[in-house]
Amino acid sequence: MVSCFNSKNVSITETTILNPYKTNVRMDTINTDKFWSLVDNAVEASKGGDFLKEKHLTEELEKLSLGEIKEFEFALRKCIIDADEFKILAAKKIIEGFVTDDGYLYFRCWIIGLGKSAYTETLKNPDYLANIVSKEEICEWESIMYVATEAYSNLTGMEEDETFPRSVAFYMGLDYDFGAPPTKGKDWTEDELPTMLPELWAKYN
């Protein structure tokens, strides 16, 4: 493997230069083991409460190096991008009754916040969520997107700039927003939802 450095001085493996300022990292070179260990520990410590998960993650990230905090951000973005699939979008539609761009992003963050096992099973078959989500639950978790920024700021005493995890990740091509890769899988129509995800459909309709 060839190791190089981007303009932010962060090591990237096997990158392709897209322009003088932005590099594109291969998704399969991002290690998520440490990320999932942190998330699973936060889930266990918080008993599933989003505020306590956020607090626990921030505190644990502050024990790590600045480089490791950036790696957490990279892994988070990989997981968000990996979860961008039309069946996941369908699950969001069934559960909430509607889908917005921001809501779909926060929904994928919420799935990540369930922990590695639930995330993996949901990506295999989103109907899995019918077994673990209550009808009263708010299935969004926006704040996980900011824990690396908060921890980085607390350690450096700086306000967010281009050296922070989110900016570095963006310049690596890890964009889950306007520059995200295309949604995976096959698009659907609303009349296909009952047969596509029958357990979720039965629970919410």
PDB file of C-alpha atoms in Angstrom:
ATOM      1  CA  MET A   1       0.000   0.000   0.000  1.00  0.00           C
ATOM      2  CA  VAL A   2       1.083   3.506  -0.750  1.00  0.00           C
ATOM      3  CA  SER A   3       0.812   6.037   2.057  1.00  0.00           C
ATOM      4  CA  CYS A   4       0.618   9.742   1.331  1.00  0.00           C
ATOM      5  CA  PHE A   5      -0.462  12.891   3.133  1.00  0.00           C
ATOM      6  CA  ASN A   6      -3.175  15.345   2.273  1.00  0.00           C
ATOM      7  CA  SER A   7      -2.940  19.111   2.571  1.00  0.00           C
ATOM      8  CA  LYS A   8      -4.085  18.886   6.191  1.00  0.00           C
ATOM      9  CA  ASN A   9      -1.104  16.656   7.049  1.00  0.00           C
ATOM     10  CA  VAL A  10      -3.290  13.632   7.835  1.00  0.00           C
ATOM     11  CA  SER A  11      -2.153  10.221   6.637  1.00  0.00           C
ATOM     12  CA  ILE A  12      -4.320   8.735   3.899  1.00  0.00           C
ATOM     13  CA  THR A  13      -3.946   5.301   2.353  1.00  0.00           C
ATOM     14  CA  GLU A  14      -4.156   4.812  -1.427  1.00  0.00           C
ATOM     15  CA  THR A  15      -5.678   8.163  -2.326  1.00  0.00           C
ATOM     16  CA  THR A  16      -6.438   9.660  -5.688  1.00  0.00           C
ATOM     17  CA  ILE A  17      -5.897  13.391  -6.114  1.00  0.00           C
ATOM     18  CA  LEU A  18      -9.073  14.948  -7.512  1.00  0.00           C
ATOM     19  CA  ASN A  19      -7.831  18.553  -7.391  1.00  0.00           C
ATOM     20  CA  PRO A  20      -4.991  20.419  -5.632  1.00  0.00           C
ATOM     21  CA  TYR A  21      -7.055  20.787  -2.450  1.00  0.00           C
ATOM     22  CA  LYS A  22      -9.099  17.629  -2.165  1.00  0.00           C
ATOM     23  CA  THR A  23      -8.184  13.957  -2.026  1.00  0.00           C
ATOM     24  CA  ASN A  24     -10.422  10.919  -2.259  1.00  0.00           C
ATOM     25  CA  VAL A  25      -9.841   8.098   0.201  1.00  0.00           C
ATOM     26  CA  ARG A  26     -10.830   4.525  -0.522  1.00  0.00           C
ATOM     27  CA  MET A  27     -13.646   3.635   1.856  1.00  0.00           C
ATOM     28  CA  ASP A  28     -12.376   0.108   2.429  1.00  0.00           C
ATOM     29  CA  THR A  29      -9.141   1.440   3.923  1.00  0.00           C
ATOM     30  CA  ILE A  30     -10.947   3.098   6.844  1.00  0.00           C
ATOM     31  CA  ASN A  31     -10.776   0.966   9.996  1.00  0.00           C
ATOM     32  CA  THR A  32     -13.983   1.108  12.054  1.00  0.00           C
ATOM     33  CA  ASP A  33     -13.001  -1.254  14.893  1.00  0.00           C
ATOM     34  CA  LYS A  34     -12.110   1.482  17.398  1.00  0.00           C
ATOM     35  CA  PHE A  35     -15.152   3.486  16.332  1.00  0.00           C
ATOM     36  CA  TRP A  36     -17.545   0.647  17.056  1.00  0.00           C
ATOM     37  CA  SER A  37     -15.856  -0.121  20.364  1.00  0.00           C
ATOM     38  CA  LEU A  38     -16.474   3.484  21.447  1.00  0.00           C
ATOM     39  CA  VAL A  39     -20.071   3.495  20.212  1.00  0.00           C
ATOM     40  CA  ASP A  40     -20.948   0.140  21.785  1.00  0.00           C
ATOM     41  CA  ASN A  41     -19.440   1.204  25.107  1.00  0.00           C
ATOM     42  CA  ALA A  42     -21.455   4.429  24.962  1.00  0.00           C
ATOM     43  CA  VAL A  43     -24.661   2.489  24.272  1.00  0.00           C
ATOM     44  CA  GLU A  44     -24.008   0.228  27.242  1.00  0.00           C
ATOM     45  CA  ALA A  45     -23.014   3.053  29.587  1.00  0.00           C
ATOM     46  CA  SER A  46     -26.005   5.214  28.664  1.00  0.00           C
ATOM     47  CA  LYS A  47     -28.669   2.482  28.551  1.00  0.00           C
ATOM     48  CA  GLY A  48     -29.502   3.829  25.114  1.00  0.00           C
ATOM     49  CA  GLY A  49     -30.191   7.456  26.035  1.00  0.00           C
ATOM     50  CA  ASP A  50     -28.962   9.750  23.269  1.00  0.00           C
ATOM     51  CA  PHE A  51     -27.831  12.605  25.534  1.00  0.00           C
ATOM     52  CA  LEU A  52     -25.816  10.263  27.740  1.00  0.00           C
ATOM     53  CA  LYS A  53     -24.386   8.502  24.686  1.00  0.00           C
ATOM     54  CA  GLU A  54     -23.226  11.840  23.350  1.00  0.00           C
ATOM     55  CA  LYS A  55     -21.702  12.815  26.713  1.00  0.00           C
ATOM     56  CA  HIS A  56     -19.957   9.457  27.093  1.00  0.00           C
ATOM     57  CA  LEU A  57     -18.544   9.532  23.554  1.00  0.00           C
ATOM     58  CA  THR A  58     -17.215  13.065  23.970  1.00  0.00           C
ATOM     59  CA  GLU A  59     -15.523  12.212  27.258  1.00  0.00           C
ATOM     60  CA  GLU A  60     -13.948   9.062  25.828  1.00  0.00           C
ATOM     61  CA  LEU A  61     -12.736  10.885  22.718  1.00  0.00           C
ATOM     62  CA  GLU A  62     -11.051  13.480  24.908  1.00  0.00           C
ATOM     63  CA  LYS A  63      -8.855  10.680  26.276  1.00  0.00           C
ATOM     64  CA  LEU A  64      -7.505   9.972  22.786  1.00  0.00           C
ATOM     65  CA  SER A  65      -4.992  11.727  20.551  1.00  0.00           C
ATOM     66  CA  LEU A  66      -6.074  14.358  18.050  1.00  0.00           C
ATOM     67  CA  GLY A  67      -5.317  11.906  15.257  1.00  0.00           C
ATOM     68  CA  GLU A  68      -7.566   9.282  16.818  1.00  0.00           C
ATOM     69  CA  ILE A  69     -10.393  11.799  17.123  1.00  0.00           C
ATOM     70  CA  LYS A  70     -10.064  12.452  13.397  1.00  0.00           C
ATOM     71  CA  GLU A  71     -10.134   8.724  12.736  1.00  0.00           C
ATOM     72  CA  PHE A  72     -13.412   8.532  14.689  1.00  0.00           C
ATOM     73  CA  GLU A  73     -14.863  11.174  12.365  1.00  0.00           C
ATOM     74  CA  PHE A  74     -13.643   9.311   9.288  1.00  0.00           C
ATOM     75  CA  ALA A  75     -15.192   6.046  10.528  1.00  0.00           C
ATOM     76  CA  LEU A  76     -18.478   7.773  11.384  1.00  0.00           C
ATOM     77  CA  ARG A  77     -18.708   9.182   7.877  1.00  0.00           C
ATOM     78  CA  LYS A  78     -17.930   5.807   6.333  1.00  0.00           C
ATOM     79  CA  CYS A  79     -20.771   4.254   8.334  1.00  0.00           C
ATOM     80  CA  ILE A  80     -23.187   7.021   7.340  1.00  0.00           C
ATOM     81  CA  ILE A  81     -22.272   6.616   3.672  1.00  0.00           C
ATOM     82  CA  ASP A  82     -22.426   2.810   3.852  1.00  0.00           C
ATOM     83  CA  ALA A  83     -25.978   3.086   5.240  1.00  0.00           C
ATOM     84  CA  ASP A  84     -27.169   5.193   2.301  1.00  0.00           C
ATOM     85  CA  GLU A  85     -29.333   2.570   0.618  1.00  0.00           C
ATOM     86  CA  PHE A  86     -32.837   2.770  -0.827  1.00  0.00           C
ATOM     87  CA  LYS A  87     -34.181   0.137   1.597  1.00  0.00           C
ATOM     88  CA  ILE A  88     -32.901   2.199   4.531  1.00  0.00           C
ATOM     89  CA  LEU A  89     -34.660   5.193   2.980  1.00  0.00           C
ATOM     90  CA  ALA A  90     -37.814   3.058   2.736  1.00  0.00           C
ATOM     91  CA  ALA A  91     -37.573   2.189   6.444  1.00  0.00           C
ATOM     92  CA  LYS A  92     -37.393   5.888   7.276  1.00  0.00           C
ATOM     93  CA  LYS A  93     -40.449   6.548   5.093  1.00  0.00           C
ATOM     94  CA  ILE A  94     -42.489   3.836   6.808  1.00  0.00           C
ATOM     95  CA  ILE A  95     -41.493   4.812  10.349  1.00  0.00           C
ATOM     96  CA  GLU A  96     -41.921   8.567   9.987  1.00  0.00           C
ATOM     97  CA  GLY A  97     -44.405   8.738   7.129  1.00  0.00           C
ATOM     98  CA  PHE A  98     -42.193  11.145   5.201  1.00  0.00           C
ATOM     99  CA  VAL A  99     -38.529  11.702   4.339  1.00  0.00           C
ATOM    100  CA  THR A 100     -36.395  14.845   4.190  1.00  0.00           C
ATOM    101  CA  ASP A 101     -32.690  15.039   3.345  1.00  0.00           C
ATOM    102  CA  ASP A 102     -31.744  16.049   6.892  1.00  0.00           C
ATOM    103  CA  GLY A 103     -34.123  13.557   8.485  1.00  0.00           C
ATOM    104  CA  TYR A 104     -32.691  10.715   6.410  1.00  0.00           C
ATOM    105  CA  LEU A 105     -29.154  11.695   7.450  1.00  0.00           C
ATOM    106  CA  TYR A 106     -30.130  11.834  11.137  1.00  0.00           C
ATOM    107  CA  PHE A 107     -31.946   8.504  10.763  1.00  0.00           C
ATOM    108  CA  ARG A 108     -28.752   6.833   9.586  1.00  0.00           C
ATOM    109  CA  CYS A 109     -26.928   8.418  12.535  1.00  0.00           C
ATOM    110  CA  TRP A 110     -29.605   6.978  14.816  1.00  0.00           C
ATOM    111  CA  ILE A 111     -29.050   3.494  13.364  1.00  0.00           C
ATOM    112  CA  ILE A 112     -25.322   3.874  14.071  1.00  0.00           C
ATOM    113  CA  GLY A 113     -26.220   4.921  17.614  1.00  0.00           C
ATOM    114  CA  LEU A 114     -27.932   1.568  18.166  1.00  0.00           C
ATOM    115  CA  GLY A 115     -24.504  -0.094  18.133  1.00  0.00           C
ATOM    116  CA  LYS A 116     -22.565  -2.283  15.745  1.00  0.00           C
ATOM    117  CA  SER A 117     -24.774  -5.380  15.931  1.00  0.00           C
ATOM    118  CA  ALA A 118     -28.029  -3.520  15.295  1.00  0.00           C
ATOM    119  CA  TYR A 119     -26.413  -1.423  12.569  1.00  0.00           C
ATOM    120  CA  THR A 120     -25.065  -4.509  10.788  1.00  0.00           C
ATOM    121  CA  GLU A 121     -28.382  -6.352  10.982  1.00  0.00           C
ATOM    122  CA  THR A 122     -30.317  -3.298   9.777  1.00  0.00           C
ATOM    123  CA  LEU A 123     -28.095  -2.909   6.739  1.00  0.00           C
ATOM    124  CA  LYS A 124     -28.681  -6.583   5.923  1.00  0.00           C
ATOM    125  CA  ASN A 125     -32.447  -6.244   6.350  1.00  0.00           C
ATOM    126  CA  PRO A 126     -34.065  -2.973   7.516  1.00  0.00           C
ATOM    127  CA  ASP A 127     -37.142  -4.942   8.631  1.00  0.00           C
ATOM    128  CA  TYR A 128     -34.965  -5.862  11.618  1.00  0.00           C
ATOM    129  CA  LEU A 129     -35.858  -2.457  13.089  1.00  0.00           C
ATOM    130  CA  ALA A 130     -39.435  -3.622  13.655  1.00  0.00           C
ATOM    131  CA  ASN A 131     -38.124  -5.805  16.480  1.00  0.00           C
ATOM    132  CA  ILE A 132     -36.195  -3.126  18.350  1.00  0.00           C
ATOM    133  CA  VAL A 133     -37.852   0.257  17.837  1.00  0.00           C
ATOM    134  CA  SER A 134     -40.929   1.490  19.684  1.00  0.00           C
ATOM    135  CA  LYS A 135     -43.629   3.446  17.869  1.00  0.00           C
ATOM    136  CA  GLU A 136     -43.043   6.392  20.199  1.00  0.00           C
ATOM    137  CA  GLU A 137     -39.300   6.572  19.575  1.00  0.00           C
ATOM    138  CA  ILE A 138     -37.717   9.497  17.737  1.00  0.00           C
ATOM    139  CA  CYS A 139     -35.490   7.726  15.229  1.00  0.00           C
ATOM    140  CA  GLU A 140     -32.958  10.479  14.656  1.00  0.00           C
ATOM    141  CA  TRP A 141     -29.645  11.291  16.334  1.00  0.00           C
ATOM    142  CA  GLU A 142     -28.082  14.383  14.857  1.00  0.00           C
ATOM    143  CA  SER A 143     -25.660  15.137  17.698  1.00  0.00           C
ATOM    144  CA  ILE A 144     -23.318  12.203  16.999  1.00  0.00           C
ATOM    145  CA  MET A 145     -22.086  14.248  14.029  1.00  0.00           C
ATOM    146  CA  TYR A 146     -20.577  16.830  16.402  1.00  0.00           C
ATOM    147  CA  VAL A 147     -18.943  14.787  19.170  1.00  0.00           C
ATOM    148  CA  ALA A 148     -15.549  14.665  17.430  1.00  0.00           C
ATOM    149  CA  THR A 149     -15.665  18.434  16.896  1.00  0.00           C
ATOM    150  CA  GLU A 150     -16.524  19.066  20.553  1.00  0.00           C
ATOM    151  CA  ALA A 151     -13.807  16.746  21.836  1.00  0.00           C
ATOM    152  CA  TYR A 152     -11.235  18.245  19.454  1.00  0.00           C
ATOM    153  CA  SER A 153     -12.179  21.765  20.532  1.00  0.00           C
ATOM    154  CA  ASN A 154     -12.022  20.852  24.223  1.00  0.00           C
ATOM    155  CA  LEU A 155      -8.530  19.386  23.821  1.00  0.00           C
ATOM    156  CA  THR A 156      -7.073  22.150  21.668  1.00  0.00           C
ATOM    157  CA  GLY A 157      -8.902  25.131  23.117  1.00  0.00           C
ATOM    158  CA  MET A 158      -9.595  26.215  19.533  1.00  0.00           C
ATOM    159  CA  GLU A 159     -12.746  27.057  17.644  1.00  0.00           C
ATOM    160  CA  GLU A 160     -13.490  24.891  14.634  1.00  0.00           C
ATOM    161  CA  ASP A 161     -11.332  25.617  11.588  1.00  0.00           C
ATOM    162  CA  GLU A 162      -9.954  23.714   8.601  1.00  0.00           C
ATOM    163  CA  THR A 163      -7.748  21.525  10.818  1.00  0.00           C
ATOM    164  CA  PHE A 164     -10.733  20.045  12.663  1.00  0.00           C
ATOM    165  CA  PRO A 165     -12.031  16.525  11.948  1.00  0.00           C
ATOM    166  CA  ARG A 166     -15.026  17.537   9.850  1.00  0.00           C
ATOM    167  CA  SER A 167     -13.003  19.721   7.500  1.00  0.00           C
ATOM    168  CA  VAL A 168     -10.202  17.189   7.142  1.00  0.00           C
ATOM    169  CA  ALA A 169     -12.760  14.448   6.403  1.00  0.00           C
ATOM    170  CA  PHE A 170     -14.428  16.606   3.770  1.00  0.00           C
ATOM    171  CA  TYR A 171     -11.125  17.247   2.011  1.00  0.00           C
ATOM    172  CA  MET A 172     -10.537  13.500   2.042  1.00  0.00           C
ATOM    173  CA  GLY A 173     -13.730  13.076   0.030  1.00  0.00           C
ATOM    174  CA  LEU A 174     -15.758  11.685   2.950  1.00  0.00           C
ATOM    175  CA  ASP A 175     -18.857  13.721   2.179  1.00  0.00           C
ATOM    176  CA  TYR A 176     -22.282  12.448   3.239  1.00  0.00           C
ATOM    177  CA  ASP A 177     -24.073  15.558   2.022  1.00  0.00           C
ATOM    178  CA  PHE A 178     -24.110  17.202  -1.417  1.00  0.00           C
ATOM    179  CA  GLY A 179     -20.981  15.380  -2.603  1.00  0.00           C
ATOM    180  CA  ALA A 180     -22.031  11.963  -1.300  1.00  0.00           C
ATOM    181  CA  PRO A 181     -21.856   8.856  -3.489  1.00  0.00           C
ATOM    182  CA  PRO A 182     -25.149   7.809  -5.140  1.00  0.00           C
ATOM    183  CA  THR A 183     -27.673   6.005  -2.953  1.00  0.00           C
ATOM    184  CA  LYS A 184     -27.164   2.255  -3.333  1.00  0.00           C
ATOM    185  CA  GLY A 185     -29.743  -0.265  -4.456  1.00  0.00           C
ATOM    186  CA  LYS A 186     -32.993   0.086  -6.389  1.00  0.00           C
ATOM    187  CA  ASP A 187     -35.374   3.002  -5.980  1.00  0.00           C
ATOM    188  CA  TRP A 188     -38.956   2.216  -4.969  1.00  0.00           C
ATOM    189  CA  THR A 189     -42.473   3.562  -5.201  1.00  0.00           C
ATOM    190  CA  GLU A 190     -44.765   3.896  -2.196  1.00  0.00           C
ATOM    191  CA  ASP A 191     -47.019   1.039  -3.285  1.00  0.00           C
ATOM    192  CA  GLU A 192     -44.000  -1.300  -3.044  1.00  0.00           C
ATOM    193  CA  LEU A 193     -43.336  -0.552   0.637  1.00  0.00           C
ATOM    194  CA  PRO A 194     -45.747  -3.117   2.174  1.00  0.00           C
ATOM    195  CA  THR A 195     -44.021  -6.009   0.425  1.00  0.00           C
ATOM    196  CA  MET A 196     -40.524  -4.533   0.593  1.00  0.00           C
ATOM    197  CA  LEU A 197     -40.494  -4.242   4.416  1.00  0.00           C
ATOM    198  CA  PRO A 198     -43.566  -6.158   5.616  1.00  0.00           C
ATOM    199  CA  GLU A 199     -42.739  -6.207   9.342  1.00  0.00           C
ATOM    200  CA  LEU A 200     -42.136  -2.476   9.555  1.00  0.00           C
ATOM    201  CA  TRP A 201     -45.209  -1.830   7.429  1.00  0.00           C
ATOM    202  CA  ALA A 202     -47.393  -3.963   9.701  1.00  0.00           C
ATOM    203  CA  LYS A 203     -46.078  -2.194  12.797  1.00  0.00           C
ATOM    204  CA  TYR A 204     -46.530   1.365  11.565  1.00  0.00           C
ATOM    205  CA  ASN A 205     -49.558   0.985   9.267  1.00  0.00           C
TER     206      ASN A 205
END
